[in-house]
Amino acid sequence: MATFATKFIAACALATWASATFSMSNQCLASSGPTVTPVLELYTSEGCSSCPPADKWASAFKGKNVVVQAFHVGYWDYIGWVDRFAAPAHTARQNEVAGRNRLRSIYTPQVVVNGRDLPQWRGAEQRISGQKESAQLRIEVKQLATDQFEALVTPVNPAAPVPAWAAYWTVTEHGHNSKVKAGENAGEFLKHDFVVRQYTQAGEYRSADATPKKLGFRSIAATPGHERQVNLVVFDPSSGKTLQALSLQCTG
């Protein structure tokens, strides 16, 4: 008969083995390249009749080297349909973007590329995905556990580090849809990709040295049946310009 001590040691060994199994079989990591990965932000709403074409347009970037984020906003909810993907933080971010672009108001659908308002977004796919600006920062992101991630942000040229940068994380998901029953899109069946399910600011960093910065992130649980991307965007806090970005898609 096994003693309590034997059972305890066996349980600990099993837990250690399970942890090691996760790290070996489900390790998920990615590194940014020598050029800046473009960041496309779409501000949209299920209560906006002109938004579905923009949603469909954004979906065409699946599989391309572009970090796409569809921020749903709720300021059209009063028309009669509440957008379940909207969050006040998304509207707050859109207001920040409007301020940097000196816009008088916010609107939907709005497309923002690398921090700049892009009213003429139709037909701009190649121009967006084909950008080749040299990166000043390198990002490495790895998955530590199912919903725990860590990033390392490092200057490409230690002799000339970026004096100031800020960052934020998002979790985006594909394959969501809604049968709209009221408002401007009443009767429509809407399909969404790159839906922002979590937006978390990661701070602002002012540094004159080349010391790598480590950023931790705990995500919400993945929604079953929907591909999930964990994104980190590093940008200039003054202009909003993208300095580097990375999207990580993990299966575990």
JSON list of C-alpha atoms in Angstrom, two decimals:
[
{"chain": "A", "resi": 1, "resn": "MET", "atom": "CA", "xyz": [0.00, 0.00, 0.00]},
{"chain": "A", "resi": 2, "resn": "ALA", "atom": "CA", "xyz": [1.36, 3.43, -0.95]},
{"chain": "A", "resi": 3, "resn": "THR", "atom": "CA", "xyz": [2.07, 5.78, 1.92]},
{"chain": "A", "resi": 4, "resn": "PHE", "atom": "CA", "xyz": [0.85, 9.38, 2.04]},
{"chain": "A", "resi": 5, "resn": "ALA", "atom": "CA", "xyz": [4.40, 10.58, 1.36]},
{"chain": "A", "resi": 6, "resn": "THR", "atom": "CA", "xyz": [4.67, 8.34, -1.70]},
{"chain": "A", "resi": 7, "resn": "LYS", "atom": "CA", "xyz": [1.34, 9.61, -3.04]},
{"chain": "A", "resi": 8, "resn": "PHE", "atom": "CA", "xyz": [2.37, 13.22, -2.39]},
{"chain": "A", "resi": 9, "resn": "ILE", "atom": "CA", "xyz": [5.67, 12.78, -4.24]},
{"chain": "A", "resi": 10, "resn": "ALA", "atom": "CA", "xyz": [3.88, 11.08, -7.13]},
{"chain": "A", "resi": 11, "resn": "ALA", "atom": "CA", "xyz": [1.35, 13.93, -7.33]},
{"chain": "A", "resi": 12, "resn": "CYS", "atom": "CA", "xyz": [4.13, 16.52, -7.37]},
{"chain": "A", "resi": 13, "resn": "ALA", "atom": "CA", "xyz": [5.95, 14.60, -10.08]},
{"chain": "A", "resi": 14, "resn": "LEU", "atom": "CA", "xyz": [2.77, 14.43, -12.14]},
{"chain": "A", "resi": 15, "resn": "ALA", "atom": "CA", "xyz": [2.22, 18.21, -11.77]},
{"chain": "A", "resi": 16, "resn": "THR", "atom": "CA", "xyz": [5.83, 18.88, -12.81]},
{"chain": "A", "resi": 17, "resn": "TRP", "atom": "CA", "xyz": [5.45, 16.57, -15.79]},
{"chain": "A", "resi": 18, "resn": "ALA", "atom": "CA", "xyz": [2.22, 18.28, -16.84]},
{"chain": "A", "resi": 19, "resn": "SER", "atom": "CA", "xyz": [3.88, 21.71, -16.65]},
{"chain": "A", "resi": 20, "resn": "ALA", "atom": "CA", "xyz": [6.86, 20.50, -18.65]},
{"chain": "A", "resi": 21, "resn": "THR", "atom": "CA", "xyz": [4.52, 18.93, -21.20]},
{"chain": "A", "resi": 22, "resn": "PHE", "atom": "CA", "xyz": [2.79, 22.28, -21.71]},
{"chain": "A", "resi": 23, "resn": "SER", "atom": "CA", "xyz": [6.06, 24.13, -22.23]},
{"chain": "A", "resi": 24, "resn": "MET", "atom": "CA", "xyz": [7.41, 21.54, -24.66]},
{"chain": "A", "resi": 25, "resn": "SER", "atom": "CA", "xyz": [4.31, 20.74, -26.73]},
{"chain": "A", "resi": 26, "resn": "ASN", "atom": "CA", "xyz": [2.43, 24.04, -26.66]},
{"chain": "A", "resi": 27, "resn": "GLN", "atom": "CA", "xyz": [5.22, 26.60, -26.63]},
{"chain": "A", "resi": 28, "resn": "CYS", "atom": "CA", "xyz": [4.21, 29.46, -28.87]},
{"chain": "A", "resi": 29, "resn": "LEU", "atom": "CA", "xyz": [6.51, 32.35, -29.70]},
{"chain": "A", "resi": 30, "resn": "ALA", "atom": "CA", "xyz": [7.22, 34.89, -32.42]},
{"chain": "A", "resi": 31, "resn": "SER", "atom": "CA", "xyz": [9.70, 37.65, -33.25]},
{"chain": "A", "resi": 32, "resn": "SER", "atom": "CA", "xyz": [9.28, 40.79, -35.33]},
{"chain": "A", "resi": 33, "resn": "GLY", "atom": "CA", "xyz": [11.21, 41.26, -38.55]},
{"chain": "A", "resi": 34, "resn": "PRO", "atom": "CA", "xyz": [13.58, 43.98, -39.81]},
{"chain": "A", "resi": 35, "resn": "THR", "atom": "CA", "xyz": [10.73, 46.20, -41.02]},
{"chain": "A", "resi": 36, "resn": "VAL", "atom": "CA", "xyz": [7.79, 47.71, -39.13]},
{"chain": "A", "resi": 37, "resn": "THR", "atom": "CA", "xyz": [4.68, 45.54, -39.24]},
{"chain": "A", "resi": 38, "resn": "PRO", "atom": "CA", "xyz": [1.74, 47.77, -40.28]},
{"chain": "A", "resi": 39, "resn": "VAL", "atom": "CA", "xyz": [-1.09, 48.25, -37.78]},
{"chain": "A", "resi": 40, "resn": "LEU", "atom": "CA", "xyz": [-4.63, 48.72, -39.04]},
{"chain": "A", "resi": 41, "resn": "GLU", "atom": "CA", "xyz": [-7.32, 49.85, -36.61]},
{"chain": "A", "resi": 42, "resn": "LEU", "atom": "CA", "xyz": [-10.95, 49.73, -37.71]},
{"chain": "A", "resi": 43, "resn": "TYR", "atom": "CA", "xyz": [-13.52, 51.57, -35.59]},
{"chain": "A", "resi": 44, "resn": "THR", "atom": "CA", "xyz": [-16.87, 50.00, -36.35]},
{"chain": "A", "resi": 45, "resn": "SER", "atom": "CA", "xyz": [-20.32, 49.29, -34.93]},
{"chain": "A", "resi": 46, "resn": "GLU", "atom": "CA", "xyz": [-23.12, 46.82, -35.55]},
{"chain": "A", "resi": 47, "resn": "GLY", "atom": "CA", "xyz": [-25.46, 49.80, -35.26]},
{"chain": "A", "resi": 48, "resn": "CYS", "atom": "CA", "xyz": [-23.87, 51.63, -38.20]},
{"chain": "A", "resi": 49, "resn": "SER", "atom": "CA", "xyz": [-25.31, 50.93, -41.67]},
{"chain": "A", "resi": 50, "resn": "SER", "atom": "CA", "xyz": [-22.11, 51.99, -43.47]},
{"chain": "A", "resi": 51, "resn": "CYS", "atom": "CA", "xyz": [-19.88, 49.70, -41.38]},
{"chain": "A", "resi": 52, "resn": "PRO", "atom": "CA", "xyz": [-20.50, 46.21, -42.89]},
{"chain": "A", "resi": 53, "resn": "PRO", "atom": "CA", "xyz": [-18.50, 46.99, -46.08]},
{"chain": "A", "resi": 54, "resn": "ALA", "atom": "CA", "xyz": [-15.56, 48.13, -43.94]},
{"chain": "A", "resi": 55, "resn": "ASP", "atom": "CA", "xyz": [-15.82, 44.96, -41.81]},
{"chain": "A", "resi": 56, "resn": "LYS", "atom": "CA", "xyz": [-15.70, 42.84, -44.96]},
{"chain": "A", "resi": 57, "resn": "TRP", "atom": "CA", "xyz": [-12.77, 44.86, -46.31]},
{"chain": "A", "resi": 58, "resn": "ALA", "atom": "CA", "xyz": [-10.79, 44.34, -43.10]},
{"chain": "A", "resi": 59, "resn": "SER", "atom": "CA", "xyz": [-11.37, 40.58, -43.27]},
{"chain": "A", "resi": 60, "resn": "ALA", "atom": "CA", "xyz": [-9.39, 40.49, -46.53]},
{"chain": "A", "resi": 61, "resn": "PHE", "atom": "CA", "xyz": [-6.20, 41.08, -44.51]},
{"chain": "A", "resi": 62, "resn": "LYS", "atom": "CA", "xyz": [-6.37, 37.60, -42.96]},
{"chain": "A", "resi": 63, "resn": "GLY", "atom": "CA", "xyz": [-3.08, 35.83, -43.61]},
{"chain": "A", "resi": 64, "resn": "LYS", "atom": "CA", "xyz": [-1.20, 39.03, -44.42]},
{"chain": "A", "resi": 65, "resn": "ASN", "atom": "CA", "xyz": [1.62, 40.58, -42.40]},
{"chain": "A", "resi": 66, "resn": "VAL", "atom": "CA", "xyz": [-0.59, 43.28, -40.92]},
{"chain": "A", "resi": 67, "resn": "VAL", "atom": "CA", "xyz": [-1.82, 43.57, -37.33]},
{"chain": "A", "resi": 68, "resn": "VAL", "atom": "CA", "xyz": [-5.55, 44.25, -37.77]},
{"chain": "A", "resi": 69, "resn": "GLN", "atom": "CA", "xyz": [-7.81, 45.24, -34.88]},
{"chain": "A", "resi": 70, "resn": "ALA", "atom": "CA", "xyz": [-11.54, 45.89, -35.19]},
{"chain": "A", "resi": 71, "resn": "PHE", "atom": "CA", "xyz": [-12.52, 48.10, -32.25]},
{"chain": "A", "resi": 72, "resn": "HIS", "atom": "CA", "xyz": [-16.31, 48.03, -31.87]},
{"chain": "A", "resi": 73, "resn": "VAL", "atom": "CA", "xyz": [-17.75, 51.20, -30.32]},
{"chain": "A", "resi": 74, "resn": "GLY", "atom": "CA", "xyz": [-21.05, 51.71, -28.55]},
{"chain": "A", "resi": 75, "resn": "TYR", "atom": "CA", "xyz": [-22.06, 55.29, -29.30]},
{"chain": "A", "resi": 76, "resn": "TRP", "atom": "CA", "xyz": [-24.60, 54.11, -31.92]},
{"chain": "A", "resi": 77, "resn": "ASP", "atom": "CA", "xyz": [-26.33, 51.76, -29.47]},
{"chain": "A", "resi": 78, "resn": "TYR", "atom": "CA", "xyz": [-29.04, 54.34, -28.79]},
{"chain": "A", "resi": 79, "resn": "ILE", "atom": "CA", "xyz": [-30.44, 53.83, -32.30]},
{"chain": "A", "resi": 80, "resn": "GLY", "atom": "CA", "xyz": [-31.87, 50.50, -31.16]},
{"chain": "A", "resi": 81, "resn": "TRP", "atom": "CA", "xyz": [-29.22, 47.78, -31.39]},
{"chain": "A", "resi": 82, "resn": "VAL", "atom": "CA", "xyz": [-26.58, 47.20, -28.68]},
{"chain": "A", "resi": 83, "resn": "ASP", "atom": "CA", "xyz": [-23.23, 46.08, -30.10]},
{"chain": "A", "resi": 84, "resn": "ARG", "atom": "CA", "xyz": [-22.10, 43.25, -27.78]},
{"chain": "A", "resi": 85, "resn": "PHE", "atom": "CA", "xyz": [-18.46, 43.71, -28.80]},
{"chain": "A", "resi": 86, "resn": "ALA", "atom": "CA", "xyz": [-18.30, 47.40, -27.91]},
{"chain": "A", "resi": 87, "resn": "ALA", "atom": "CA", "xyz": [-16.43, 48.74, -24.89]},
{"chain": "A", "resi": 88, "resn": "PRO", "atom": "CA", "xyz": [-15.93, 52.27, -23.48]},
{"chain": "A", "resi": 89, "resn": "ALA", "atom": "CA", "xyz": [-12.15, 51.74, -23.70]},
{"chain": "A", "resi": 90, "resn": "HIS", "atom": "CA", "xyz": [-12.46, 51.40, -27.48]},
{"chain": "A", "resi": 91, "resn": "THR", "atom": "CA", "xyz": [-14.20, 54.77, -27.75]},
{"chain": "A", "resi": 92, "resn": "ALA", "atom": "CA", "xyz": [-11.58, 56.29, -25.44]},
{"chain": "A", "resi": 93, "resn": "ARG", "atom": "CA", "xyz": [-8.83, 55.02, -27.74]},
{"chain": "A", "resi": 94, "resn": "GLN", "atom": "CA", "xyz": [-10.63, 56.39, -30.79]},
{"chain": "A", "resi": 95, "resn": "ASN", "atom": "CA", "xyz": [-10.81, 59.78, -29.11]},
{"chain": "A", "resi": 96, "resn": "GLU", "atom": "CA", "xyz": [-7.05, 59.64, -28.45]},
{"chain": "A", "resi": 97, "resn": "VAL", "atom": "CA", "xyz": [-6.43, 58.85, -32.11]},
{"chain": "A", "resi": 98, "resn": "ALA", "atom": "CA", "xyz": [-8.72, 61.72, -33.15]},
{"chain": "A", "resi": 99, "resn": "GLY", "atom": "CA", "xyz": [-6.78, 64.09, -30.92]},
{"chain": "A", "resi": 100, "resn": "ARG", "atom": "CA", "xyz": [-3.45, 63.12, -32.46]},
{"chain": "A", "resi": 101, "resn": "ASN", "atom": "CA", "xyz": [-4.94, 63.53, -35.94]},
{"chain": "A", "resi": 102, "resn": "ARG", "atom": "CA", "xyz": [-6.60, 66.84, -35.01]},
{"chain": "A", "resi": 103, "resn": "LEU", "atom": "CA", "xyz": [-10.03, 65.57, -36.01]},
{"chain": "A", "resi": 104, "resn": "ARG", "atom": "CA", "xyz": [-13.08, 67.49, -34.83]},
{"chain": "A", "resi": 105, "resn": "SER", "atom": "CA", "xyz": [-15.08, 64.36, -34.08]},
{"chain": "A", "resi": 106, "resn": "ILE", "atom": "CA", "xyz": [-15.01, 60.57, -34.17]},
{"chain": "A", "resi": 107, "resn": "TYR", "atom": "CA", "xyz": [-16.93, 58.51, -36.71]},
{"chain": "A", "resi": 108, "resn": "THR", "atom": "CA", "xyz": [-17.57, 55.03, -38.07]},
{"chain": "A", "resi": 109, "resn": "PRO", "atom": "CA", "xyz": [-16.34, 53.31, -40.04]},
{"chain": "A", "resi": 110, "resn": "GLN", "atom": "CA", "xyz": [-12.93, 54.81, -39.42]},
{"chain": "A", "resi": 111, "resn": "VAL", "atom": "CA", "xyz": [-9.71, 53.21, -40.61]},
{"chain": "A", "resi": 112, "resn": "VAL", "atom": "CA", "xyz": [-6.45, 54.19, -38.93]},
{"chain": "A", "resi": 113, "resn": "VAL", "atom": "CA", "xyz": [-3.12, 52.94, -40.29]},
{"chain": "A", "resi": 114, "resn": "ASN", "atom": "CA", "xyz": [0.01, 53.32, -38.17]},
{"chain": "A", "resi": 115, "resn": "GLY", "atom": "CA", "xyz": [-1.71, 55.99, -36.10]},
{"chain": "A", "resi": 116, "resn": "ARG", "atom": "CA", "xyz": [-2.92, 58.09, -39.04]},
{"chain": "A", "resi": 117, "resn": "ASP", "atom": "CA", "xyz": [-6.53, 58.56, -40.13]},
{"chain": "A", "resi": 118, "resn": "LEU", "atom": "CA", "xyz": [-7.16, 57.00, -43.56]},
{"chain": "A", "resi": 119, "resn": "PRO", "atom": "CA", "xyz": [-10.52, 58.20, -44.96]},
{"chain": "A", "resi": 120, "resn": "GLN", "atom": "CA", "xyz": [-9.76, 56.80, -48.44]},
{"chain": "A", "resi": 121, "resn": "TRP", "atom": "CA", "xyz": [-9.26, 53.19, -47.34]},
{"chain": "A", "resi": 122, "resn": "ARG", "atom": "CA", "xyz": [-10.95, 51.50, -50.29]},
{"chain": "A", "resi": 123, "resn": "GLY", "atom": "CA", "xyz": [-8.31, 50.17, -52.66]},
{"chain": "A", "resi": 124, "resn": "ALA", "atom": "CA", "xyz": [-5.48, 50.82, -50.19]},
{"chain": "A", "resi": 125, "resn": "GLU", "atom": "CA", "xyz": [-4.80, 47.15, -49.40]},
{"chain": "A", "resi": 126, "resn": "GLN", "atom": "CA", "xyz": [-1.48, 46.88, -51.24]},
{"chain": "A", "resi": 127, "resn": "ARG", "atom": "CA", "xyz": [-0.29, 50.24, -49.97]},
{"chain": "A", "resi": 128, "resn": "ILE", "atom": "CA", "xyz": [-0.95, 49.15, -46.38]},
{"chain": "A", "resi": 129, "resn": "SER", "atom": "CA", "xyz": [0.48, 45.63, -46.50]},
{"chain": "A", "resi": 130, "resn": "GLY", "atom": "CA", "xyz": [3.44, 46.64, -48.67]},
{"chain": "A", "resi": 131, "resn": "GLN", "atom": "CA", "xyz": [5.00, 49.15, -46.27]},
{"chain": "A", "resi": 132, "resn": "LYS", "atom": "CA", "xyz": [8.72, 48.48, -45.68]},
{"chain": "A", "resi": 133, "resn": "GLU", "atom": "CA", "xyz": [9.97, 51.00, -43.12]},
{"chain": "A", "resi": 134, "resn": "SER", "atom": "CA", "xyz": [13.04, 49.84, -41.17]},
{"chain": "A", "resi": 135, "resn": "ALA", "atom": "CA", "xyz": [12.28, 49.03, -37.55]},
{"chain": "A", "resi": 136, "resn": "GLN", "atom": "CA", "xyz": [13.99, 50.70, -34.62]},
{"chain": "A", "resi": 137, "resn": "LEU", "atom": "CA", "xyz": [12.64, 48.18, -32.11]},
{"chain": "A", "resi": 138, "resn": "ARG", "atom": "CA", "xyz": [12.47, 44.40, -32.02]},
{"chain": "A", "resi": 139, "resn": "ILE", "atom": "CA", "xyz": [9.65, 42.52, -30.30]},
{"chain": "A", "resi": 140, "resn": "GLU", "atom": "CA", "xyz": [9.70, 38.94, -29.08]},
{"chain": "A", "resi": 141, "resn": "VAL", "atom": "CA", "xyz": [6.49, 37.49, -27.62]},
{"chain": "A", "resi": 142, "resn": "LYS", "atom": "CA", "xyz": [6.10, 34.07, -26.06]},
{"chain": "A", "resi": 143, "resn": "GLN", "atom": "CA", "xyz": [3.30, 32.20, -24.35]},
{"chain": "A", "resi": 144, "resn": "LEU", "atom": "CA", "xyz": [4.12, 31.23, -20.77]},
{"chain": "A", "resi": 145, "resn": "ALA", "atom": "CA", "xyz": [0.83, 29.50, -20.00]},
{"chain": "A", "resi": 146, "resn": "THR", "atom": "CA", "xyz": [-2.59, 29.19, -21.59]},
{"chain": "A", "resi": 147, "resn": "ASP", "atom": "CA", "xyz": [-3.54, 32.83, -21.02]},
{"chain": "A", "resi": 148, "resn": "GLN", "atom": "CA", "xyz": [-0.22, 34.29, -19.92]},
{"chain": "A", "resi": 149, "resn": "PHE", "atom": "CA", "xyz": [2.22, 36.02, -22.26]},
{"chain": "A", "resi": 150, "resn": "GLU", "atom": "CA", "xyz": [5.50, 37.89, -22.05]},
{"chain": "A", "resi": 151, "resn": "ALA", "atom": "CA", "xyz": [7.17, 40.30, -24.46]},
{"chain": "A", "resi": 152, "resn": "LEU", "atom": "CA", "xyz": [10.70, 41.61, -24.73]},
{"chain": "A", "resi": 153, "resn": "VAL", "atom": "CA", "xyz": [11.11, 44.98, -26.49]},
{"chain": "A", "resi": 154, "resn": "THR", "atom": "CA", "xyz": [14.68, 45.70, -27.55]},
{"chain": "A", "resi": 155, "resn": "PRO", "atom": "CA", "xyz": [16.29, 48.54, -29.55]},
{"chain": "A", "resi": 156, "resn": "VAL", "atom": "CA", "xyz": [17.61, 47.36, -32.92]},
{"chain": "A", "resi": 157, "resn": "ASN", "atom": "CA", "xyz": [20.54, 49.79, -32.63]},
{"chain": "A", "resi": 158, "resn": "PRO", "atom": "CA", "xyz": [21.73, 49.97, -29.00]},
{"chain": "A", "resi": 159, "resn": "ALA", "atom": "CA", "xyz": [23.77, 53.07, -29.82]},
{"chain": "A", "resi": 160, "resn": "ALA", "atom": "CA", "xyz": [20.64, 54.97, -30.83]},
{"chain": "A", "resi": 161, "resn": "PRO", "atom": "CA", "xyz": [17.68, 53.72, -28.75]},
{"chain": "A", "resi": 162, "resn": "VAL", "atom": "CA", "xyz": [14.18, 55.13, -29.18]},
{"chain": "A", "resi": 163, "resn": "PRO", "atom": "CA", "xyz": [13.88, 57.90, -26.54]},
{"chain": "A", "resi": 164, "resn": "ALA", "atom": "CA", "xyz": [10.21, 57.23, -25.77]},
{"chain": "A", "resi": 165, "resn": "TRP", "atom": "CA", "xyz": [7.63, 54.62, -26.65]},
{"chain": "A", "resi": 166, "resn": "ALA", "atom": "CA", "xyz": [4.33, 53.28, -25.40]},
{"chain": "A", "resi": 167, "resn": "ALA", "atom": "CA", "xyz": [2.61, 49.94, -25.90]},
{"chain": "A", "resi": 168, "resn": "TYR", "atom": "CA", "xyz": [-0.70, 48.14, -25.67]},
{"chain": "A", "resi": 169, "resn": "TRP", "atom": "CA", "xyz": [-1.94, 44.56, -25.96]},
{"chain": "A", "resi": 170, "resn": "THR", "atom": "CA", "xyz": [-5.07, 43.34, -27.70]},
{"chain": "A", "resi": 171, "resn": "VAL", "atom": "CA", "xyz": [-6.77, 40.01, -28.07]},
{"chain": "A", "resi": 172, "resn": "THR", "atom": "CA", "xyz": [-8.61, 39.65, -31.38]},
{"chain": "A", "resi": 173, "resn": "GLU", "atom": "CA", "xyz": [-10.83, 36.85, -32.67]},
{"chain": "A", "resi": 174, "resn": "HIS", "atom": "CA", "xyz": [-12.12, 35.71, -36.04]},
{"chain": "A", "resi": 175, "resn": "GLY", "atom": "CA", "xyz": [-15.44, 34.27, -37.12]},
{"chain": "A", "resi": 176, "resn": "HIS", "atom": "CA", "xyz": [-17.97, 36.17, -35.02]},
{"chain": "A", "resi": 177, "resn": "ASN", "atom": "CA", "xyz": [-21.42, 36.98, -36.39]},
{"chain": "A", "resi": 178, "resn": "SER", "atom": "CA", "xyz": [-24.67, 38.58, -35.33]},
{"chain": "A", "resi": 179, "resn": "LYS", "atom": "CA", "xyz": [-28.22, 38.52, -36.59]},
{"chain": "A", "resi": 180, "resn": "VAL", "atom": "CA", "xyz": [-29.22, 42.15, -36.10]},
{"chain": "A", "resi": 181, "resn": "LYS", "atom": "CA", "xyz": [-32.85, 42.66, -35.08]},
{"chain": "A", "resi": 182, "resn": "ALA", "atom": "CA", "xyz": [-33.08, 46.44, -34.68]},
{"chain": "A", "resi": 183, "resn": "GLY", "atom": "CA", "xyz": [-31.46, 49.73, -35.64]},
{"chain": "A", "resi": 184, "resn": "GLU", "atom": "CA", "xyz": [-29.93, 50.71, -38.99]},
{"chain": "A", "resi": 185, "resn": "ASN", "atom": "CA", "xyz": [-28.84, 47.13, -39.78]},
{"chain": "A", "resi": 186, "resn": "ALA", "atom": "CA", "xyz": [-32.12, 45.44, -38.80]},
{"chain": "A", "resi": 187, "resn": "GLY", "atom": "CA", "xyz": [-32.48, 42.13, -40.63]},
{"chain": "A", "resi": 188, "resn": "GLU", "atom": "CA", "xyz": [-28.80, 41.90, -41.59]},
{"chain": "A", "resi": 189, "resn": "PHE", "atom": "CA", "xyz": [-26.52, 38.96, -40.78]},
{"chain": "A", "resi": 190, "resn": "LEU", "atom": "CA", "xyz": [-23.15, 40.53, -39.95]},
{"chain": "A", "resi": 191, "resn": "LYS", "atom": "CA", "xyz": [-19.81, 38.71, -40.02]},
{"chain": "A", "resi": 192, "resn": "HIS", "atom": "CA", "xyz": [-16.73, 39.93, -38.17]},
{"chain": "A", "resi": 193, "resn": "ASP", "atom": "CA", "xyz": [-13.04, 39.08, -38.07]},
{"chain": "A", "resi": 194, "resn": "PHE", "atom": "CA", "xyz": [-10.23, 40.64, -35.99]},
{"chain": "A", "resi": 195, "resn": "VAL", "atom": "CA", "xyz": [-12.77, 41.56, -33.30]},
{"chain": "A", "resi": 196, "resn": "VAL", "atom": "CA", "xyz": [-11.05, 43.18, -30.31]},
{"chain": "A", "resi": 197, "resn": "ARG", "atom": "CA", "xyz": [-12.12, 41.23, -27.23]},
{"chain": "A", "resi": 198, "resn": "GLN", "atom": "CA", "xyz": [-9.53, 42.76, -24.88]},
{"chain": "A", "resi": 199, "resn": "TYR", "atom": "CA", "xyz": [-7.55, 46.00, -24.97]},
{"chain": "A", "resi": 200, "resn": "THR", "atom": "CA", "xyz": [-4.90, 46.56, -22.30]},
{"chain": "A", "resi": 201, "resn": "GLN", "atom": "CA", "xyz": [-2.47, 49.47, -22.15]},
{"chain": "A", "resi": 202, "resn": "ALA", "atom": "CA", "xyz": [1.08, 48.40, -21.30]},
{"chain": "A", "resi": 203, "resn": "GLY", "atom": "CA", "xyz": [2.56, 51.72, -20.19]},
{"chain": "A", "resi": 204, "resn": "GLU", "atom": "CA", "xyz": [4.84, 54.42, -21.52]},
{"chain": "A", "resi": 205, "resn": "TYR", "atom": "CA", "xyz": [8.61, 54.15, -21.39]},
{"chain": "A", "resi": 206, "resn": "ARG", "atom": "CA", "xyz": [11.15, 56.93, -21.57]},
{"chain": "A", "resi": 207, "resn": "SER", "atom": "CA", "xyz": [14.65, 55.58, -21.74]},
{"chain": "A", "resi": 208, "resn": "ALA", "atom": "CA", "xyz": [18.00, 56.78, -22.99]},
{"chain": "A", "resi": 209, "resn": "ASP", "atom": "CA", "xyz": [19.59, 53.36, -22.66]},
{"chain": "A", "resi": 210, "resn": "ALA", "atom": "CA", "xyz": [19.39, 50.16, -24.63]},
{"chain": "A", "resi": 211, "resn": "THR", "atom": "CA", "xyz": [18.08, 47.97, -21.83]},
{"chain": "A", "resi": 212, "resn": "PRO", "atom": "CA", "xyz": [15.39, 45.55, -23.10]},
{"chain": "A", "resi": 213, "resn": "LYS", "atom": "CA", "xyz": [11.98, 46.06, -21.49]},
{"chain": "A", "resi": 214, "resn": "LYS", "atom": "CA", "xyz": [9.91, 43.07, -20.41]},
{"chain": "A", "resi": 215, "resn": "LEU", "atom": "CA", "xyz": [6.11, 43.36, -20.62]},
{"chain": "A", "resi": 216, "resn": "GLY", "atom": "CA", "xyz": [3.76, 40.80, -19.10]},
{"chain": "A", "resi": 217, "resn": "PHE", "atom": "CA", "xyz": [0.16, 40.17, -20.11]},
{"chain": "A", "resi": 218, "resn": "ARG", "atom": "CA", "xyz": [-2.68, 37.98, -18.86]},
{"chain": "A", "resi": 219, "resn": "SER", "atom": "CA", "xyz": [-5.40, 37.55, -21.45]},
{"chain": "A", "resi": 220, "resn": "ILE", "atom": "CA", "xyz": [-9.04, 36.66, -21.15]},
{"chain": "A", "resi": 221, "resn": "ALA", "atom": "CA", "xyz": [-9.93, 33.07, -21.95]},
{"chain": "A", "resi": 222, "resn": "ALA", "atom": "CA", "xyz": [-10.24, 32.16, -25.60]},
{"chain": "A", "resi": 223, "resn": "THR", "atom": "CA", "xyz": [-13.74, 31.88, -27.04]},
{"chain": "A", "resi": 224, "resn": "PRO", "atom": "CA", "xyz": [-14.27, 28.28, -28.23]},
{"chain": "A", "resi": 225, "resn": "GLY", "atom": "CA", "xyz": [-14.56, 27.98, -32.00]},
{"chain": "A", "resi": 226, "resn": "HIS", "atom": "CA", "xyz": [-12.85, 31.27, -32.79]},
{"chain": "A", "resi": 227, "resn": "GLU", "atom": "CA", "xyz": [-9.24, 31.75, -33.89]},
{"chain": "A", "resi": 228, "resn": "ARG", "atom": "CA", "xyz": [-7.48, 34.05, -31.45]},
{"chain": "A", "resi": 229, "resn": "GLN", "atom": "CA", "xyz": [-4.57, 36.43, -31.95]},
{"chain": "A", "resi": 230, "resn": "VAL", "atom": "CA", "xyz": [-2.61, 38.09, -29.14]},
{"chain": "A", "resi": 231, "resn": "ASN", "atom": "CA", "xyz": [-1.15, 41.36, -30.41]},
{"chain": "A", "resi": 232, "resn": "LEU", "atom": "CA", "xyz": [1.41, 43.79, -29.03]},
{"chain": "A", "resi": 233, "resn": "VAL", "atom": "CA", "xyz": [1.66, 47.26, -30.59]},
{"chain": "A", "resi": 234, "resn": "VAL", "atom": "CA", "xyz": [4.53, 49.62, -29.74]},
{"chain": "A", "resi": 235, "resn": "PHE", "atom": "CA", "xyz": [4.06, 53.22, -30.84]},
{"chain": "A", "resi": 236, "resn": "ASP", "atom": "CA", "xyz": [5.32, 56.79, -30.49]},
{"chain": "A", "resi": 237, "resn": "PRO", "atom": "CA", "xyz": [3.26, 58.33, -27.65]},
{"chain": "A", "resi": 238, "resn": "SER", "atom": "CA", "xyz": [3.38, 61.79, -29.24]},
{"chain": "A", "resi": 239, "resn": "SER", "atom": "CA", "xyz": [2.30, 61.00, -32.79]},
{"chain": "A", "resi": 240, "resn": "GLY", "atom": "CA", "xyz": [0.76, 57.55, -32.42]},
{"chain": "A", "resi": 241, "resn": "LYS", "atom": "CA", "xyz": [3.02, 56.25, -35.19]},
{"chain": "A", "resi": 242, "resn": "THR", "atom": "CA", "xyz": [3.66, 52.52, -35.07]},
{"chain": "A", "resi": 243, "resn": "LEU", "atom": "CA", "xyz": [7.23, 51.68, -34.09]},
{"chain": "A", "resi": 244, "resn": "GLN", "atom": "CA", "xyz": [6.74, 47.91, -34.22]},
{"chain": "A", "resi": 245, "resn": "ALA", "atom": "CA", "xyz": [3.96, 45.37, -33.80]},
{"chain": "A", "resi": 246, "resn": "LEU", "atom": "CA", "xyz": [3.57, 41.63, -33.55]},
{"chain": "A", "resi": 247, "resn": "SER", "atom": "CA", "xyz": [0.69, 39.17, -33.69]},
{"chain": "A", "resi": 248, "resn": "LEU", "atom": "CA", "xyz": [0.90, 35.77, -32.02]},
{"chain": "A", "resi": 249, "resn": "GLN", "atom": "CA", "xyz": [-1.59, 33.01, -32.77]},
{"chain": "A", "resi": 250, "resn": "CYS", "atom": "CA", "xyz": [-1.40, 30.08, -30.37]},
{"chain": "A", "resi": 251, "resn": "THR", "atom": "CA", "xyz": [-3.46, 26.91, -30.37]},
{"chain": "A", "resi": 252, "resn": "GLY", "atom": "CA", "xyz": [-3.13, 26.17, -26.65]}
]
